[in-house]
PDB file of C-alpha atoms in Angstrom:
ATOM      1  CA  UNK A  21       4.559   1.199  18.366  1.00 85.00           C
ATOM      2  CA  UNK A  22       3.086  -1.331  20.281  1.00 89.00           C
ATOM      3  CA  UNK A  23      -0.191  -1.823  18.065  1.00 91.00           C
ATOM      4  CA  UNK A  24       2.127  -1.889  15.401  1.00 93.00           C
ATOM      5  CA  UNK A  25       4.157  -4.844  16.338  1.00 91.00           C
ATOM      6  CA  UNK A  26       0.657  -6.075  17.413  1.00 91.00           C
ATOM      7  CA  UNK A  27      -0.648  -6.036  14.108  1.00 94.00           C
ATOM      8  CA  UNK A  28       2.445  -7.108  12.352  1.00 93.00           C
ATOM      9  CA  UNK A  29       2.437 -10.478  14.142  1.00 92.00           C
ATOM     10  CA  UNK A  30      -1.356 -11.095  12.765  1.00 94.00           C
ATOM     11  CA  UNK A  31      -0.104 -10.659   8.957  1.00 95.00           C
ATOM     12  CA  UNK A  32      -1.591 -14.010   7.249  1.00 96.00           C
ATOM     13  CA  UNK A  33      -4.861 -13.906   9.073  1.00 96.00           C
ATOM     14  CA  UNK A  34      -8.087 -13.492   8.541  1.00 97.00           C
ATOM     15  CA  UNK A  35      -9.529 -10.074   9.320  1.00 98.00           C
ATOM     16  CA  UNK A  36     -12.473  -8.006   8.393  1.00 98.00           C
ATOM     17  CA  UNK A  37     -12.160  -4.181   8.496  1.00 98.00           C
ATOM     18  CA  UNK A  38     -15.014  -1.822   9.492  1.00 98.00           C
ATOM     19  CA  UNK A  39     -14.077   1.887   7.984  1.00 98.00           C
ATOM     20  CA  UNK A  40     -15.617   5.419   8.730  1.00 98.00           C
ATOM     21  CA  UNK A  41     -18.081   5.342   5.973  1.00 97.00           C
ATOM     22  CA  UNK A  42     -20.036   2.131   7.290  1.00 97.00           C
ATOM     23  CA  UNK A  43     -18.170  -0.381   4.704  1.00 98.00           C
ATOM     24  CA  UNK A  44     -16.913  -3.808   6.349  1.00 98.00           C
ATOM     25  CA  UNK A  45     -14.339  -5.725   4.294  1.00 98.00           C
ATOM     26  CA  UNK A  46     -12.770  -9.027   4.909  1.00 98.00           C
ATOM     27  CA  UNK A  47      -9.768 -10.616   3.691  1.00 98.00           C
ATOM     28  CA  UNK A  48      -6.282 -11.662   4.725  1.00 98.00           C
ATOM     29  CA  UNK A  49      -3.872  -9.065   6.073  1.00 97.00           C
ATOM     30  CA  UNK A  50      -1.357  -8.665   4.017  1.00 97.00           C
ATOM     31  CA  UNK A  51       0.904  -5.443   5.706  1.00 96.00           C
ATOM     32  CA  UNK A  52       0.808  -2.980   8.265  1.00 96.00           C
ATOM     33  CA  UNK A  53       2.597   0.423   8.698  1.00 95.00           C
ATOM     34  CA  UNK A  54       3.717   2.924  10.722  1.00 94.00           C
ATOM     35  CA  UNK A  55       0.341   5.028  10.479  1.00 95.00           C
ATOM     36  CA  UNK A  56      -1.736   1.781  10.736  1.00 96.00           C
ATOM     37  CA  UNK A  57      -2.566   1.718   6.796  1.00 97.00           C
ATOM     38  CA  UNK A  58      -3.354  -2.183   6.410  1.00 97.00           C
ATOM     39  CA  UNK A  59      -3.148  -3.717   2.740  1.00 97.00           C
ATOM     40  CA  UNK A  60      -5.631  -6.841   2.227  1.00 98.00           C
ATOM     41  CA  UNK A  61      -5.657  -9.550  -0.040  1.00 97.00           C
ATOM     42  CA  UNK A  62      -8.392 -11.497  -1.328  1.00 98.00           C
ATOM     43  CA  UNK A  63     -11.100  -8.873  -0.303  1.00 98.00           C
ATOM     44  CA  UNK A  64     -14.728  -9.134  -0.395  1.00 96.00           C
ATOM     45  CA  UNK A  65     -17.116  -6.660   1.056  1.00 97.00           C
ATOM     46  CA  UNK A  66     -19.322  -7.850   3.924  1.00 97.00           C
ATOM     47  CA  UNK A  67     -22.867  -6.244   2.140  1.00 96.00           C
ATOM     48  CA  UNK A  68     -21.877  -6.656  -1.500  1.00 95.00           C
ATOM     49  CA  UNK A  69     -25.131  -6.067  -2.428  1.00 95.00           C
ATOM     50  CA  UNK A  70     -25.363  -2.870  -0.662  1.00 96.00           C
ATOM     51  CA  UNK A  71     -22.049  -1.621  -1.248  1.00 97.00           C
ATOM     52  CA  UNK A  72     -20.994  -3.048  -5.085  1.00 97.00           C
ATOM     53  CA  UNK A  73     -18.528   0.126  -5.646  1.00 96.00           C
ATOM     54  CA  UNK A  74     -15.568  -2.605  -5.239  1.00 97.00           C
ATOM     55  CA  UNK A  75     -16.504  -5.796  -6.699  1.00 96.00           C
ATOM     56  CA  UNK A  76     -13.362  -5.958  -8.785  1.00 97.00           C
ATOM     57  CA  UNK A  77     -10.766  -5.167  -6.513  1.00 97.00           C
ATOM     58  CA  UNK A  78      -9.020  -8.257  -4.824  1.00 96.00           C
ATOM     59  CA  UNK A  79      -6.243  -6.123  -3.127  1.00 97.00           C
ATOM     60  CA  UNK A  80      -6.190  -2.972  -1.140  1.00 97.00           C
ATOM     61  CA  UNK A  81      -4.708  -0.601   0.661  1.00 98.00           C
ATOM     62  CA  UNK A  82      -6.796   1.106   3.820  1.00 98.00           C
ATOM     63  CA  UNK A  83      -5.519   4.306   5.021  1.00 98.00           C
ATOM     64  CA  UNK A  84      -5.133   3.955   8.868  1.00 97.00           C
ATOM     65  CA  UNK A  85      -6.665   7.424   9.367  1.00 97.00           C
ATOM     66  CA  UNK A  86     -10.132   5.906   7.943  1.00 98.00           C
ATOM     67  CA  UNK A  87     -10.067   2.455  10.113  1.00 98.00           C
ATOM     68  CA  UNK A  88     -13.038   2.103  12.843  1.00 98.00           C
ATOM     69  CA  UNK A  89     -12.800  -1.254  13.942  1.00 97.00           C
ATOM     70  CA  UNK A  90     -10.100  -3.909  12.855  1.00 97.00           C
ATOM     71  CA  UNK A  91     -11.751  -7.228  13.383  1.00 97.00           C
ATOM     72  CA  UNK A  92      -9.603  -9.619  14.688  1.00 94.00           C
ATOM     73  CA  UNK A  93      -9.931 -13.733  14.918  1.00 92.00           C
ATOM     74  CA  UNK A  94     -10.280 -14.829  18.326  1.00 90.00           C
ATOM     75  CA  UNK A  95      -7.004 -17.399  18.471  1.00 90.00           C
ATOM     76  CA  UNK A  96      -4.852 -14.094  17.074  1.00 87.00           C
ATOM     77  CA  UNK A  97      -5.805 -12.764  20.483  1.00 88.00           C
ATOM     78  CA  UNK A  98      -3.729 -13.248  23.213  1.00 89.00           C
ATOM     79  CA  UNK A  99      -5.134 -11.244  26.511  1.00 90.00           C
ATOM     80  CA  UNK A 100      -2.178 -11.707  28.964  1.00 92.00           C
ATOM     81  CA  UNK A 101       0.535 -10.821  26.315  1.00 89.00           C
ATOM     82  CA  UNK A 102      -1.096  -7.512  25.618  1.00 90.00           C
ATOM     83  CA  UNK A 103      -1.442  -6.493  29.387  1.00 92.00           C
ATOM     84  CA  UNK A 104       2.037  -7.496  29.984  1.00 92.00           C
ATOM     85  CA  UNK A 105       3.304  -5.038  26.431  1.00 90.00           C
ATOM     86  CA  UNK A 106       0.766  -2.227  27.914  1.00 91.00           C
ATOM     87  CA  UNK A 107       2.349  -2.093  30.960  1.00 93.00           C
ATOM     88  CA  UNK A 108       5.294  -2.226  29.749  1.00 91.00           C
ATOM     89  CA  UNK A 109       4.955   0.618  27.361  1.00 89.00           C
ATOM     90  CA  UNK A 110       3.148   2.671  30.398  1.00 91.00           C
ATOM     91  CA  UNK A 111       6.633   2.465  32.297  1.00 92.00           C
ATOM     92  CA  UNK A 112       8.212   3.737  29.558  1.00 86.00           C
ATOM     93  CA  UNK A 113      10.271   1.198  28.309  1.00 68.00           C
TER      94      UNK A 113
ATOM     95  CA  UNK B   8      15.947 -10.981   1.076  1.00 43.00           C
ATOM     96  CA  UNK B   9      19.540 -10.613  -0.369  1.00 44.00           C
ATOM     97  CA  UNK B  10      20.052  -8.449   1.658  1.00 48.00           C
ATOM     98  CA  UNK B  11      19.655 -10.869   4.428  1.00 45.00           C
ATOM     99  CA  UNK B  12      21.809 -13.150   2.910  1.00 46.00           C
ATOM    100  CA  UNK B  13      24.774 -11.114   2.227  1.00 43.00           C
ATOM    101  CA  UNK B  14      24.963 -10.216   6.311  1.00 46.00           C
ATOM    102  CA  UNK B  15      24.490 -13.593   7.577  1.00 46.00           C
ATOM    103  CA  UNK B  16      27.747 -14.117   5.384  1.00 49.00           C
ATOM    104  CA  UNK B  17      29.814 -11.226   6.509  1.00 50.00           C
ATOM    105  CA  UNK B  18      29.168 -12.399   9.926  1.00 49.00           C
ATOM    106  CA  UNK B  19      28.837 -16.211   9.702  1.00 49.00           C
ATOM    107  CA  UNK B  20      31.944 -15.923  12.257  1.00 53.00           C
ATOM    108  CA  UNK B  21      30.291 -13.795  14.823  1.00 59.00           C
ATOM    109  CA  UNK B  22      26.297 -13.631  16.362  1.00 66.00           C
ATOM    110  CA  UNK B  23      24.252 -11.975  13.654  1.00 67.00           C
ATOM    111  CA  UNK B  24      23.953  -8.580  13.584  1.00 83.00           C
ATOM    112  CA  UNK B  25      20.208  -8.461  15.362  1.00 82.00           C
ATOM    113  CA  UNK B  26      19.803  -4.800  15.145  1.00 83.00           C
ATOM    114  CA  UNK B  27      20.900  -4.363  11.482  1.00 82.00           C
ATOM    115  CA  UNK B  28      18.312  -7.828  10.655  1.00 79.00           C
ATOM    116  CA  UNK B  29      16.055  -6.327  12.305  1.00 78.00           C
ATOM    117  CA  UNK B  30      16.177  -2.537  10.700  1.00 76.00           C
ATOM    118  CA  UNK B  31      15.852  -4.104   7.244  1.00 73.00           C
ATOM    119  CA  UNK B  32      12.897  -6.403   8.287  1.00 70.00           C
ATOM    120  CA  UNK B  33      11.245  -3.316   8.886  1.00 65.00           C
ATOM    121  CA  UNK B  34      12.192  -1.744   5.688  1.00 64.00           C
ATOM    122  CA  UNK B  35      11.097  -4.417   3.926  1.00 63.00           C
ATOM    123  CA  UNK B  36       7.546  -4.374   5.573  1.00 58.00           C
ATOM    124  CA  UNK B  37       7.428  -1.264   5.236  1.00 56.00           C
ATOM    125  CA  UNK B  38       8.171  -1.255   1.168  1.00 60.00           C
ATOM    126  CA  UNK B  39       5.516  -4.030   1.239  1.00 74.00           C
ATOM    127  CA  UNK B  40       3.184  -1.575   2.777  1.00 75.00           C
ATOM    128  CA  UNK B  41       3.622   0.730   0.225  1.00 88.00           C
ATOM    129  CA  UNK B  42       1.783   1.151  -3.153  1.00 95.00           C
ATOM    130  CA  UNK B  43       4.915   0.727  -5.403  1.00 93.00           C
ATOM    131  CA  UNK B  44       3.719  -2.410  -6.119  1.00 94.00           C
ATOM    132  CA  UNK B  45       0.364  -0.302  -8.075  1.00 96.00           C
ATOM    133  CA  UNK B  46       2.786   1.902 -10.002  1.00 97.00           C
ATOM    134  CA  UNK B  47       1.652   1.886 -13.562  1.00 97.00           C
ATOM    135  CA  UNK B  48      -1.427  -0.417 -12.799  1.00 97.00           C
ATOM    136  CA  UNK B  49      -4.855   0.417 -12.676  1.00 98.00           C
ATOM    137  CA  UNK B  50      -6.177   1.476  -9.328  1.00 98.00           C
ATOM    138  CA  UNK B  51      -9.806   2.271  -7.780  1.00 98.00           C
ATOM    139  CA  UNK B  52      -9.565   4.801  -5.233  1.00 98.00           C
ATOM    140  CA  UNK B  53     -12.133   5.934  -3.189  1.00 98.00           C
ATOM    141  CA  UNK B  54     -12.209   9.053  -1.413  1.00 98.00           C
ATOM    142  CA  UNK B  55     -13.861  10.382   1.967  1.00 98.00           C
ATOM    143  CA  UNK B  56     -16.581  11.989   0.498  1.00 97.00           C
ATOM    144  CA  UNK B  57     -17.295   8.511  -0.735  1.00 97.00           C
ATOM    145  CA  UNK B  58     -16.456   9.030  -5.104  1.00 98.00           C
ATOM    146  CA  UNK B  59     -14.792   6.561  -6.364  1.00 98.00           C
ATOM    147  CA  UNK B  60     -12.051   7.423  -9.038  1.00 98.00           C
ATOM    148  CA  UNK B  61     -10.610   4.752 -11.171  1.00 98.00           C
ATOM    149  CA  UNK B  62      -6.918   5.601 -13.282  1.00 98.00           C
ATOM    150  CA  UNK B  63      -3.757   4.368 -13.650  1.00 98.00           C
ATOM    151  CA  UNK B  64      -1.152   5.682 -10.329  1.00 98.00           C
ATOM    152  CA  UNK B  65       1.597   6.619 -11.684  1.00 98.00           C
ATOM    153  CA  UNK B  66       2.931   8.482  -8.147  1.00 97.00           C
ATOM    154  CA  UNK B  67       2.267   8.686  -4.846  1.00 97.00           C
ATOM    155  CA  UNK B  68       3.866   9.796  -1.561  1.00 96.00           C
ATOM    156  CA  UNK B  69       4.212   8.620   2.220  1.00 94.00           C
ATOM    157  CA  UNK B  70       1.150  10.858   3.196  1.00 95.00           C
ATOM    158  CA  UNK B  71      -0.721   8.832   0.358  1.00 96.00           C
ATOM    159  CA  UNK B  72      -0.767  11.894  -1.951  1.00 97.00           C
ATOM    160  CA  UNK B  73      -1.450  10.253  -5.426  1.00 97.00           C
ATOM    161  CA  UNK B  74      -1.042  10.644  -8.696  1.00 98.00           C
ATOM    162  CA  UNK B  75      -3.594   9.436 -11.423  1.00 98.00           C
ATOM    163  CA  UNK B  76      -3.353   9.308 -15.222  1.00 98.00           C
ATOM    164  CA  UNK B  77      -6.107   8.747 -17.559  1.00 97.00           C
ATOM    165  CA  UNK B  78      -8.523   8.869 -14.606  1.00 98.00           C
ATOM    166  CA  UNK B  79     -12.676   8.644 -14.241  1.00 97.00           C
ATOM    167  CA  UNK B  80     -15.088   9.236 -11.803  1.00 98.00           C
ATOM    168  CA  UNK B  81     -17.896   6.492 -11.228  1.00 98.00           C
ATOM    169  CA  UNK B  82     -21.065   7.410 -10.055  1.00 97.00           C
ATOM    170  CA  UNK B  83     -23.293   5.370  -8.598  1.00 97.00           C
ATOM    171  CA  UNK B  84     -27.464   6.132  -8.549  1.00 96.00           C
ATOM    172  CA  UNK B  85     -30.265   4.102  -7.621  1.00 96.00           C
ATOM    173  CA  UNK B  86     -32.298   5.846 -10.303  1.00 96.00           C
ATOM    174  CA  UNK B  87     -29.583   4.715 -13.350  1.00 95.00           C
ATOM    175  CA  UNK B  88     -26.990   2.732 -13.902  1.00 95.00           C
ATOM    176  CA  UNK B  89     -22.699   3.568 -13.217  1.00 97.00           C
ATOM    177  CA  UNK B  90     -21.920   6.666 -14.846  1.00 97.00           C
ATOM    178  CA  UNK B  91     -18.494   7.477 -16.145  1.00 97.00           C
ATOM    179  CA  UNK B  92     -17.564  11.244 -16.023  1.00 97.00           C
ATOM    180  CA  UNK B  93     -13.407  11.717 -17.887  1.00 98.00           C
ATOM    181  CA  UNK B  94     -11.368  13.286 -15.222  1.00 97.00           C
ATOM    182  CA  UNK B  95      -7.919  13.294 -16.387  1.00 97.00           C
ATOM    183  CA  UNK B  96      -4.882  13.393 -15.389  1.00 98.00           C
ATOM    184  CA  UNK B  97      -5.341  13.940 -11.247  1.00 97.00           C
ATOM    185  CA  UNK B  98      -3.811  14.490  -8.142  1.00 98.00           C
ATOM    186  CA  UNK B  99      -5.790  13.388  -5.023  1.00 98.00           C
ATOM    187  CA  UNK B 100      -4.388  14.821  -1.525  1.00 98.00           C
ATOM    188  CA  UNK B 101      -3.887  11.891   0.846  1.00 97.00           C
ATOM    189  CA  UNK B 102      -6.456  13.213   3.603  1.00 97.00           C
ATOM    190  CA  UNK B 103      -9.002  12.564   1.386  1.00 97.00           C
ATOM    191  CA  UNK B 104      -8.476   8.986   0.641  1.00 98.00           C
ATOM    192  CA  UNK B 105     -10.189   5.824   2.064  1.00 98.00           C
ATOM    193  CA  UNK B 106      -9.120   2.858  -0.235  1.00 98.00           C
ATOM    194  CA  UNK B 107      -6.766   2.636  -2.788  1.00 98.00           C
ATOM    195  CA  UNK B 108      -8.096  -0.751  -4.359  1.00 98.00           C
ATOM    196  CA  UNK B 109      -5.934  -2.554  -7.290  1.00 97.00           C
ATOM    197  CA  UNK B 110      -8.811  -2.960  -9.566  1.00 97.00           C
ATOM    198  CA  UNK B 111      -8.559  -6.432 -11.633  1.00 97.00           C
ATOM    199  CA  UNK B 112      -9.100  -6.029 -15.085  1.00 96.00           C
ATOM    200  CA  UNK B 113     -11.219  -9.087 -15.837  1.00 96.00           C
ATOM    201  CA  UNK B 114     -13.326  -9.233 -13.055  1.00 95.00           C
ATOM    202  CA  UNK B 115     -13.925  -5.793 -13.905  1.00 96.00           C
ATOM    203  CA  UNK B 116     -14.994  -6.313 -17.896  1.00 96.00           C
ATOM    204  CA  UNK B 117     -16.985  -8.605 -16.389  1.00 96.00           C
ATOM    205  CA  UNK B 118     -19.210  -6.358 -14.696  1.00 95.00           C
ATOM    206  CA  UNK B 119     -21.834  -4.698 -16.554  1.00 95.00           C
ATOM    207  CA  UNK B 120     -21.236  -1.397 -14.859  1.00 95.00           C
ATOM    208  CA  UNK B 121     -25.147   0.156 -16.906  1.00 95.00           C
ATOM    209  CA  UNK B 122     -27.107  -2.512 -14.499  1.00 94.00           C
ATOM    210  CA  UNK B 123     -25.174  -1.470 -11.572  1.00 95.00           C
ATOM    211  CA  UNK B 124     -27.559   0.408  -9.406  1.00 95.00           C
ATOM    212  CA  UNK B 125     -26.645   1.078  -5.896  1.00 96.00           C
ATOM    213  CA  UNK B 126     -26.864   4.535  -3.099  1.00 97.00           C
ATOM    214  CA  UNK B 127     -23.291   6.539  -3.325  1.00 97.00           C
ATOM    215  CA  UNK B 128     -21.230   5.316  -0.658  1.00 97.00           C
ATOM    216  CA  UNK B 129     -21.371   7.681   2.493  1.00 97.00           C
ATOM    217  CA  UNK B 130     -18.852  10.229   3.355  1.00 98.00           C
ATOM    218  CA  UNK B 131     -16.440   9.307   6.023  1.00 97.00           C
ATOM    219  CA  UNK B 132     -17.443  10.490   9.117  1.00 95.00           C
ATOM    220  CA  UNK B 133     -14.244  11.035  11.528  1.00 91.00           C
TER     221      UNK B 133
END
């Protein structure tokens, strides 16, 4: 749960989102849910001229299972709060 | 959000119910992470093995099974421009799904899909 409330609080920022198959996209995260499937608004693909298969979608929906990397801005990342939830989870509680 | 409301009433007296607030918070991310929203609109999904299927969703389940009316298959070459193969009416098993894009009409009549020339996306590699 705890990378779920994790990304929950970073709905409204900027992200990009590296998936399985190589493709990068950026835009502003719009949901997250229980499996990690993250919904984006105002996408654009980071090679658009290598990867043109989605130049006229502006929304999406990633399924969690095919996320590599979530990209994250650095201000959305806050070091000591995440130790402190991590070892908080670890005990159990 | 009525929701919302309509407890903050019953219990203007007493402290908010923070459990029950927070319960439908959730539900209501969670609806927003849904793809009810795409029901009946036309959608570009793109599958692990890297196709790309473009139809109007007209269902769809919590493991992201879908269901697609009217549906086509784009294929992209280097050698030729997009070409459009008639699917149908189509069910796509949630496993095999990467994006489920909402495709925008105009942007996309805007495209000249014959000069489009660009390698098939790669397969999803787990």
């Amino acid at each position: 749960m705890l990378f779920f409330s994790y990304f929950k609080d970073l709905v409204g920022r900027e992200v990009t989102v590296e998936l399985k198959n190589d493709l990068a996209i950026r835009g502003t995260l719009h949901s997250v849910d229980q499996y990690l499937n993250i919904k984006l608004e105002n996408t654009r693909v980071v090679d658009q001229d290598k990867y043109p298969h989605m130049l006229s979608v502006r929304n999406c929906f990633i399924r969690g299972s095919v996320v590599r990397y979530v990209q994250l801005p650095p201000e959305g990342v806050d070091v000591e709060l995440l130790h402190d939830a991590t070892r908080r989870e670890a005990r159990g509680g | 959000m009525t929701d919302l409301k309509i407890i903050g009433n019953r219990n203007s007296q007493q402290q908010p119910d923070i459990k029950l607030l927070r319960l439908l918070v959730d539900k209501k991310m969670a609806t927003d992470a849904g793809l009810e929203n795409l029901v009946d609109q036309i959608i570009s999904v793109i599958t692990n093995d890297g196709r790309n299927i473009v139809g109007v969703l007209k269902g769809f389940d919590q493991a992201t099974n879908i269901i697609l009316d009217e549906s086509h298959e784009r294929v992209y070459s280097t050698k030729e421009g997009v070409q459009q193969l008639v699917l149908g009416l189509y069910i796509i098993r949630g496993d095999n799904i990467s994006i489920v894009g909402e495709l925008d009409e105009e942007l996309d009549a805007s495209l000249d899909l014959s000069a489009l020339r660009a390698h098939p996306l790669k397969p999803v590699i787990h």
